[in-house]
PDB file of C-alpha atoms in Angstrom:
ATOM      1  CA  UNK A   1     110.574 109.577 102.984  1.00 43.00           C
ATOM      2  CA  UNK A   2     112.426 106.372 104.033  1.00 44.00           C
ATOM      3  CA  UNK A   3     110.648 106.298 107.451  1.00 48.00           C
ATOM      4  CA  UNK A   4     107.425 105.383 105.737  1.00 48.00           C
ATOM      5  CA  UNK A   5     106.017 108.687 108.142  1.00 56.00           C
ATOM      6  CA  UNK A   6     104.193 111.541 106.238  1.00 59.00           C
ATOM      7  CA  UNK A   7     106.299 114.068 105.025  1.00 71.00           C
ATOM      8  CA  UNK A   8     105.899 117.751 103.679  1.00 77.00           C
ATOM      9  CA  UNK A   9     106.146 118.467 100.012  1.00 80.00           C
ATOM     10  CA  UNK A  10     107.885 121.820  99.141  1.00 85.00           C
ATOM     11  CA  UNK A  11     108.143 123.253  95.719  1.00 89.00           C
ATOM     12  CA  UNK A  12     109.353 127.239  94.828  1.00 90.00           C
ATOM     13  CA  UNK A  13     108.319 129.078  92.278  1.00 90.00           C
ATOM     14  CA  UNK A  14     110.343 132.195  91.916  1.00 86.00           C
ATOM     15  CA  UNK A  15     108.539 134.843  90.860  1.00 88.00           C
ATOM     16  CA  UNK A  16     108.802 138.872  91.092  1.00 88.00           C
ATOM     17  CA  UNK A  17     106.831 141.685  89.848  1.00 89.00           C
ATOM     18  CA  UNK A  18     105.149 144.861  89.583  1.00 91.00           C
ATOM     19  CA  UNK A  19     102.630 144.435  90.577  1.00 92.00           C
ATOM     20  CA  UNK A  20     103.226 141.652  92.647  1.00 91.00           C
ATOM     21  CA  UNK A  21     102.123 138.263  91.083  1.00 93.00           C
ATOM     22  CA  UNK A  22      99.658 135.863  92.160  1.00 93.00           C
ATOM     23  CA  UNK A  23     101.076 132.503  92.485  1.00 94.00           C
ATOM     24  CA  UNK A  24      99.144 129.087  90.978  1.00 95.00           C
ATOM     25  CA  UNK A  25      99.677 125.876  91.779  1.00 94.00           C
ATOM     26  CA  UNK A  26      98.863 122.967  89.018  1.00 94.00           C
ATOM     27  CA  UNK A  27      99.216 118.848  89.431  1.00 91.00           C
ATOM     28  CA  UNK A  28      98.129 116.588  86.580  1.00 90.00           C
ATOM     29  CA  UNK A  29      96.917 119.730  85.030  1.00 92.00           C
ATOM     30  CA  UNK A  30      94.346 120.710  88.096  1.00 93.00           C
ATOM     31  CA  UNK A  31      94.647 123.545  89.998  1.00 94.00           C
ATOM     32  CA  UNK A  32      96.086 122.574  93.586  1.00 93.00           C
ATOM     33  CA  UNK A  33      93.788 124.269  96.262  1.00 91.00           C
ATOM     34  CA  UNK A  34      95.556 127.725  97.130  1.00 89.00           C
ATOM     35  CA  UNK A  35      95.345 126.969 101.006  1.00 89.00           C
ATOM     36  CA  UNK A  36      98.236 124.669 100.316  1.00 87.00           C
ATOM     37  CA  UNK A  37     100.839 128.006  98.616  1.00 89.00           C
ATOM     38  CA  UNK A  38     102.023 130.058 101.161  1.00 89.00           C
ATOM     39  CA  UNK A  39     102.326 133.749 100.527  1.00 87.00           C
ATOM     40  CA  UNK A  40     105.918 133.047  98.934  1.00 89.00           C
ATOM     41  CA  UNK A  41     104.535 131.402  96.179  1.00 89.00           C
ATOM     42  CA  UNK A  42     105.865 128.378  97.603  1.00 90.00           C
ATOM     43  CA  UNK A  43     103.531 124.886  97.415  1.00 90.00           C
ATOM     44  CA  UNK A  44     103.421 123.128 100.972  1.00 88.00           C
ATOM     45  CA  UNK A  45     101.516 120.192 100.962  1.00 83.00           C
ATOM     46  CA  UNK A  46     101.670 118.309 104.554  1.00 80.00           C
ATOM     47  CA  UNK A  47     101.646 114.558 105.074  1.00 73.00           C
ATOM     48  CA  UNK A  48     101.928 113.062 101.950  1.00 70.00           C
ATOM     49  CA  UNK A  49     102.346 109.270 102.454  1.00 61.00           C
ATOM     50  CA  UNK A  50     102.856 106.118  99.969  1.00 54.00           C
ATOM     51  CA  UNK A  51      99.432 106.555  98.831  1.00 54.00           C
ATOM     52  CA  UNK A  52     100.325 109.924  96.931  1.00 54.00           C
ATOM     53  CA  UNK A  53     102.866 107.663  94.952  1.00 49.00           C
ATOM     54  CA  UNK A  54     100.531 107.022  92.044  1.00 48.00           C
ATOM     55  CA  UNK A  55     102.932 106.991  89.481  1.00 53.00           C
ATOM     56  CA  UNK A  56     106.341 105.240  88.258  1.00 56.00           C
ATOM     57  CA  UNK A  57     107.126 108.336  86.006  1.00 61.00           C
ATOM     58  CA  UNK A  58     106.570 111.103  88.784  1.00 73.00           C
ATOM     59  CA  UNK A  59     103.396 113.434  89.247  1.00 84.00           C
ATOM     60  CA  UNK A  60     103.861 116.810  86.915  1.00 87.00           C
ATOM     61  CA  UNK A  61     103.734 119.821  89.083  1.00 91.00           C
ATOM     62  CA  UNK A  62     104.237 123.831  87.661  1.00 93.00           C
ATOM     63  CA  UNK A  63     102.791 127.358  88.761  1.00 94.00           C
ATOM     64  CA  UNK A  64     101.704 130.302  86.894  1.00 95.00           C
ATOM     65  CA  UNK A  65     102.420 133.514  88.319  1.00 94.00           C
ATOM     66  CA  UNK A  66      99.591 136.469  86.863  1.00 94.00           C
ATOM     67  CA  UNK A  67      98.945 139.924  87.350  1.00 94.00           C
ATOM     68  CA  UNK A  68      98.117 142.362  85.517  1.00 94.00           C
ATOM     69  CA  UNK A  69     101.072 142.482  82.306  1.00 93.00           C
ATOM     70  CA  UNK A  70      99.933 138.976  82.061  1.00 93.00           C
ATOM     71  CA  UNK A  71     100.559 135.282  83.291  1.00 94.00           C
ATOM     72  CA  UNK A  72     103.423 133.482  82.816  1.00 94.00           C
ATOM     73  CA  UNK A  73     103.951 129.439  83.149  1.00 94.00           C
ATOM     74  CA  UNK A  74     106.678 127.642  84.598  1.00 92.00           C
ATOM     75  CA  UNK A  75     108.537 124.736  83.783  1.00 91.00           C
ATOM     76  CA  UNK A  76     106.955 121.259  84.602  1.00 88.00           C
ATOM     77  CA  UNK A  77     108.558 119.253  87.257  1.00 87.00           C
ATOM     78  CA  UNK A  78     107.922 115.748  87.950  1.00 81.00           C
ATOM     79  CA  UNK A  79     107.770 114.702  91.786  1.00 81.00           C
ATOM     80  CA  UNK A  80     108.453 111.287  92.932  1.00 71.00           C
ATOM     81  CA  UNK A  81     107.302 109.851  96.152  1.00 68.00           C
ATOM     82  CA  UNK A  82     109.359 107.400  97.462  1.00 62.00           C
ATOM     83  CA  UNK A  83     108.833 105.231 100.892  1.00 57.00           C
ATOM     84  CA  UNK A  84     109.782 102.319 102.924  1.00 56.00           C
ATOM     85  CA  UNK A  85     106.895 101.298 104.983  1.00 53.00           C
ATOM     86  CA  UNK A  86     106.707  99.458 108.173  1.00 47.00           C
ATOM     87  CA  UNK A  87     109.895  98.333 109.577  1.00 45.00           C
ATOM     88  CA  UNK A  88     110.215  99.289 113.126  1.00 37.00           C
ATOM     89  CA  UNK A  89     114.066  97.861 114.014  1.00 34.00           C
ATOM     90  CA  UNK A  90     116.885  97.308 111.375  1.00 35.00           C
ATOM     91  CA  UNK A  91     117.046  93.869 112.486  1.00 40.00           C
ATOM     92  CA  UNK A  92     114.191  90.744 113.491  1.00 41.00           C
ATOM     93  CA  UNK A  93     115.223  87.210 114.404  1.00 46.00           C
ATOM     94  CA  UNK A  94     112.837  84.557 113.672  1.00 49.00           C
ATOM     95  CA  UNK A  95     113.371  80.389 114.644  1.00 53.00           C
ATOM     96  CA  UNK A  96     111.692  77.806 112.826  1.00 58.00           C
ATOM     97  CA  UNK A  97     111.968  73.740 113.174  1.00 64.00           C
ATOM     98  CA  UNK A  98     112.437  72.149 109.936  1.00 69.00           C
ATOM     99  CA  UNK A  99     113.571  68.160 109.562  1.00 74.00           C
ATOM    100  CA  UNK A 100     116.109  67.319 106.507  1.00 79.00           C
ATOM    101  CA  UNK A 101     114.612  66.337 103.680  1.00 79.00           C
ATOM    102  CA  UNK A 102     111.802  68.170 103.197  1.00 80.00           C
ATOM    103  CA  UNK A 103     111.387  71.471 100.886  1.00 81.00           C
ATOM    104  CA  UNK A 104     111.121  74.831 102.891  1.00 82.00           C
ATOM    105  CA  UNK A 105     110.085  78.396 101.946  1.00 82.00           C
ATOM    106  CA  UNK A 106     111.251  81.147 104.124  1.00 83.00           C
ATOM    107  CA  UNK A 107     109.320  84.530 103.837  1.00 81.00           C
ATOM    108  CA  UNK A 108     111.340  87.871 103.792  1.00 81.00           C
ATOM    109  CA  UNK A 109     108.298  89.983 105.651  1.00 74.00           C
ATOM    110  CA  UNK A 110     108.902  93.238 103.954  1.00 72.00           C
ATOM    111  CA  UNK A 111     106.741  96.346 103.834  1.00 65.00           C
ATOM    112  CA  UNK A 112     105.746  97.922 100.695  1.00 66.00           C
ATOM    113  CA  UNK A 113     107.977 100.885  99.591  1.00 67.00           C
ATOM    114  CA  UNK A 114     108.516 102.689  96.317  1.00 65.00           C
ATOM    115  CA  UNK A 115     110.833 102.507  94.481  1.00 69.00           C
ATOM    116  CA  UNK A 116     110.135  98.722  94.729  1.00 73.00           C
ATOM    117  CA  UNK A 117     112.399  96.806  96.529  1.00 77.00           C
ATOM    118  CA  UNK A 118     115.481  94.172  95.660  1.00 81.00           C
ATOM    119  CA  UNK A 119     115.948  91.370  97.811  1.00 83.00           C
ATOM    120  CA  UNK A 120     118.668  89.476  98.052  1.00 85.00           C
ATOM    121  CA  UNK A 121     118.783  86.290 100.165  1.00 87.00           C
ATOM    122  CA  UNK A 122     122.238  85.668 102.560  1.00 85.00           C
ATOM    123  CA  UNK A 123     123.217  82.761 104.786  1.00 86.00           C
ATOM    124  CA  UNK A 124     126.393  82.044 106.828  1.00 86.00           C
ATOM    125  CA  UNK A 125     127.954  81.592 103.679  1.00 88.00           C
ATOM    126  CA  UNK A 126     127.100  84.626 101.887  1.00 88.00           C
ATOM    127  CA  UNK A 127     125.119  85.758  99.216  1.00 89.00           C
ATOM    128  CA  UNK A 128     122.303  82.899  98.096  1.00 88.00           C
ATOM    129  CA  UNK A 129     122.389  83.160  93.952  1.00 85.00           C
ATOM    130  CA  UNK A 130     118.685  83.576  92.510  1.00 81.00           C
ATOM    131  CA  UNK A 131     119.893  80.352  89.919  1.00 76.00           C
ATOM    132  CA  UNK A 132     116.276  79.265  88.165  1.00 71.00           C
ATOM    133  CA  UNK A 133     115.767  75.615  88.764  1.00 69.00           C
ATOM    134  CA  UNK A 134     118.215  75.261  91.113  1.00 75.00           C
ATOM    135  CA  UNK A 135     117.715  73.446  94.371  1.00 79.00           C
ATOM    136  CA  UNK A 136     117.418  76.919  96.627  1.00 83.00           C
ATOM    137  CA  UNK A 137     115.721  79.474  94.634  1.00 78.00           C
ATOM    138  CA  UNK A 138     114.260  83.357  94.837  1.00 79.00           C
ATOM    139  CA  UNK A 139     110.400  83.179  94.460  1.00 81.00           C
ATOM    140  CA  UNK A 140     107.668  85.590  93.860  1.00 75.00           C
ATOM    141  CA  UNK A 141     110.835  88.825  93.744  1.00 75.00           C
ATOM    142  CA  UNK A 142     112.626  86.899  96.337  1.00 78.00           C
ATOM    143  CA  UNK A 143     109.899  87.347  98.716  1.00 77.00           C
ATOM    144  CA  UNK A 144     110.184  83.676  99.539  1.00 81.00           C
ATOM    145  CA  UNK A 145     113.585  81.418  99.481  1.00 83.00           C
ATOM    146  CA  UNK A 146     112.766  78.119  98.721  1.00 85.00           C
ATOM    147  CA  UNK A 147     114.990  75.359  99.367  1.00 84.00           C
ATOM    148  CA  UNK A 148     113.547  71.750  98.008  1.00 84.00           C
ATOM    149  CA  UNK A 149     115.446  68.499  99.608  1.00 83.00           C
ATOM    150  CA  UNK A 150     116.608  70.660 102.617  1.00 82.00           C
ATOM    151  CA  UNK A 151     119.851  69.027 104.189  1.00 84.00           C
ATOM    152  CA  UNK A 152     121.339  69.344 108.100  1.00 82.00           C
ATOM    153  CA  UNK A 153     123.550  71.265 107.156  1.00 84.00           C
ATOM    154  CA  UNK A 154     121.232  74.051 105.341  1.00 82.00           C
ATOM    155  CA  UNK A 155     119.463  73.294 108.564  1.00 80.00           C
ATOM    156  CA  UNK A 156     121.714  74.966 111.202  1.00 80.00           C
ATOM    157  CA  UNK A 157     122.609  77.800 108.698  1.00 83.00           C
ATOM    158  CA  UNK A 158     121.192  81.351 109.605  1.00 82.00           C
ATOM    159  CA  UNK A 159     118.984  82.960 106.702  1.00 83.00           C
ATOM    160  CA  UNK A 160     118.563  86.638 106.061  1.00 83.00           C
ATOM    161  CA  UNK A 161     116.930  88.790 103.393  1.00 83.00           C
ATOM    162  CA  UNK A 162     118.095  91.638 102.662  1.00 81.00           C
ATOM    163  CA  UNK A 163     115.693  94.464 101.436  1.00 80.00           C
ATOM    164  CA  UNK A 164     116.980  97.712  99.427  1.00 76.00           C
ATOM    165  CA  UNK A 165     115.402 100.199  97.683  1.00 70.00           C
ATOM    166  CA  UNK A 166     116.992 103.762  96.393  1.00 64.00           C
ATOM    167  CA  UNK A 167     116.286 105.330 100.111  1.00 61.00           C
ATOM    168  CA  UNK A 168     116.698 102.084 102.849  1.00 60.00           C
ATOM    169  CA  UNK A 169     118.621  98.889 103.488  1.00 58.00           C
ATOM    170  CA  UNK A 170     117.635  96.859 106.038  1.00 58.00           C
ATOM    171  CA  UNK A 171     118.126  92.949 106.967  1.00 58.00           C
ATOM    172  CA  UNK A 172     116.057  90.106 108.681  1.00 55.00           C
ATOM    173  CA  UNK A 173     117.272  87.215 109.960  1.00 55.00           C
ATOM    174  CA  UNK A 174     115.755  83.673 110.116  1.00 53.00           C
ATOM    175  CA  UNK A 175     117.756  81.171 111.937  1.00 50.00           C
ATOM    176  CA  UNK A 176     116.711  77.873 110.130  1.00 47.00           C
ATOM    177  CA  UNK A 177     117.097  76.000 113.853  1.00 41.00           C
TER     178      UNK A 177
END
């Protein structure tokens, strides 16, 4: 969910028979407590939030449906949560005094999501390069833009990440005045 807000998992699992099957759930192999299948068949799990999003390569989910001819398995299917925590506006303006000459790191506040994020770093005249060893560089996954020898004219420049995943864009701003 890009909110960051818990969200409903859904899953089907056709089934139809005479007699009428009973529907299993499985995740990771463990049977998923049958409160959470509804009398469709169908898995509803409520409020699932970034913690569910234990895994880069999804969480295997299937059902069996049984009665009694037998049981019969589904197909696996891998779930990914995805989420972009914590940011309230699209947009935050921050001011900070800095003199010339003196090497500055400016912090892109961003909340944890999944996938993980890209920043990118932009001032008035567009995109800032990630260049290694360069005098303005991305550190720790661009979290921090750090600009060593900073000049007047970096000074009165306005700085904003900008923070992208699969499911949300935003921007902040930092005016450097």
């Amino acid at each position: 969910d890009a909110s960051g807000q818990p969200t409903t998992l859904t899953i089907s699992c056709g089934t139809s028979g005479d007699p009428t099957p009973t529907v299993t759930w499985f995740r990771s192999g463990e049977e998923v407590d049958s409160s959470f299948v509804l009398e469709s068949g169908t898995l509803s799990i409520p409020n699932i939030t970034e913690g569910e999003s234990a895994s880069r390569d999804g969480i295997p989910y299937y059902c069996t449906a049984t009665n009694t001819l037998g049981t019969i398995r589904s197909k696996t299917v891998q779930v990914f949560y995805a989420f972009f925590d914590g940011i309230a506006a699209p947009s935050v303006s921050v001011s900070v005094n800095v003199t010339a000459g003196l090497d500055v790191a400016l912090l892109c506040d961003i909340p944890s999501a999944s996938p993980p994020p890209v920043i990118e770093w932009w001032d008035d005249n567009g995109l800032i390069p990630d260049v290694p060893d360069m005098d303005v560089r991305y550190v720790n996954g661009g979290r921090y833009l750090v600009i060593r020898e900073l000049t007047a004219e970096q000074i009165s420049r306005t700085y904003r990440c900008r923070v992208t995943n699969a499911f949300v864009h935003t921007t902040v701003n930092s005016n450097g005045s």
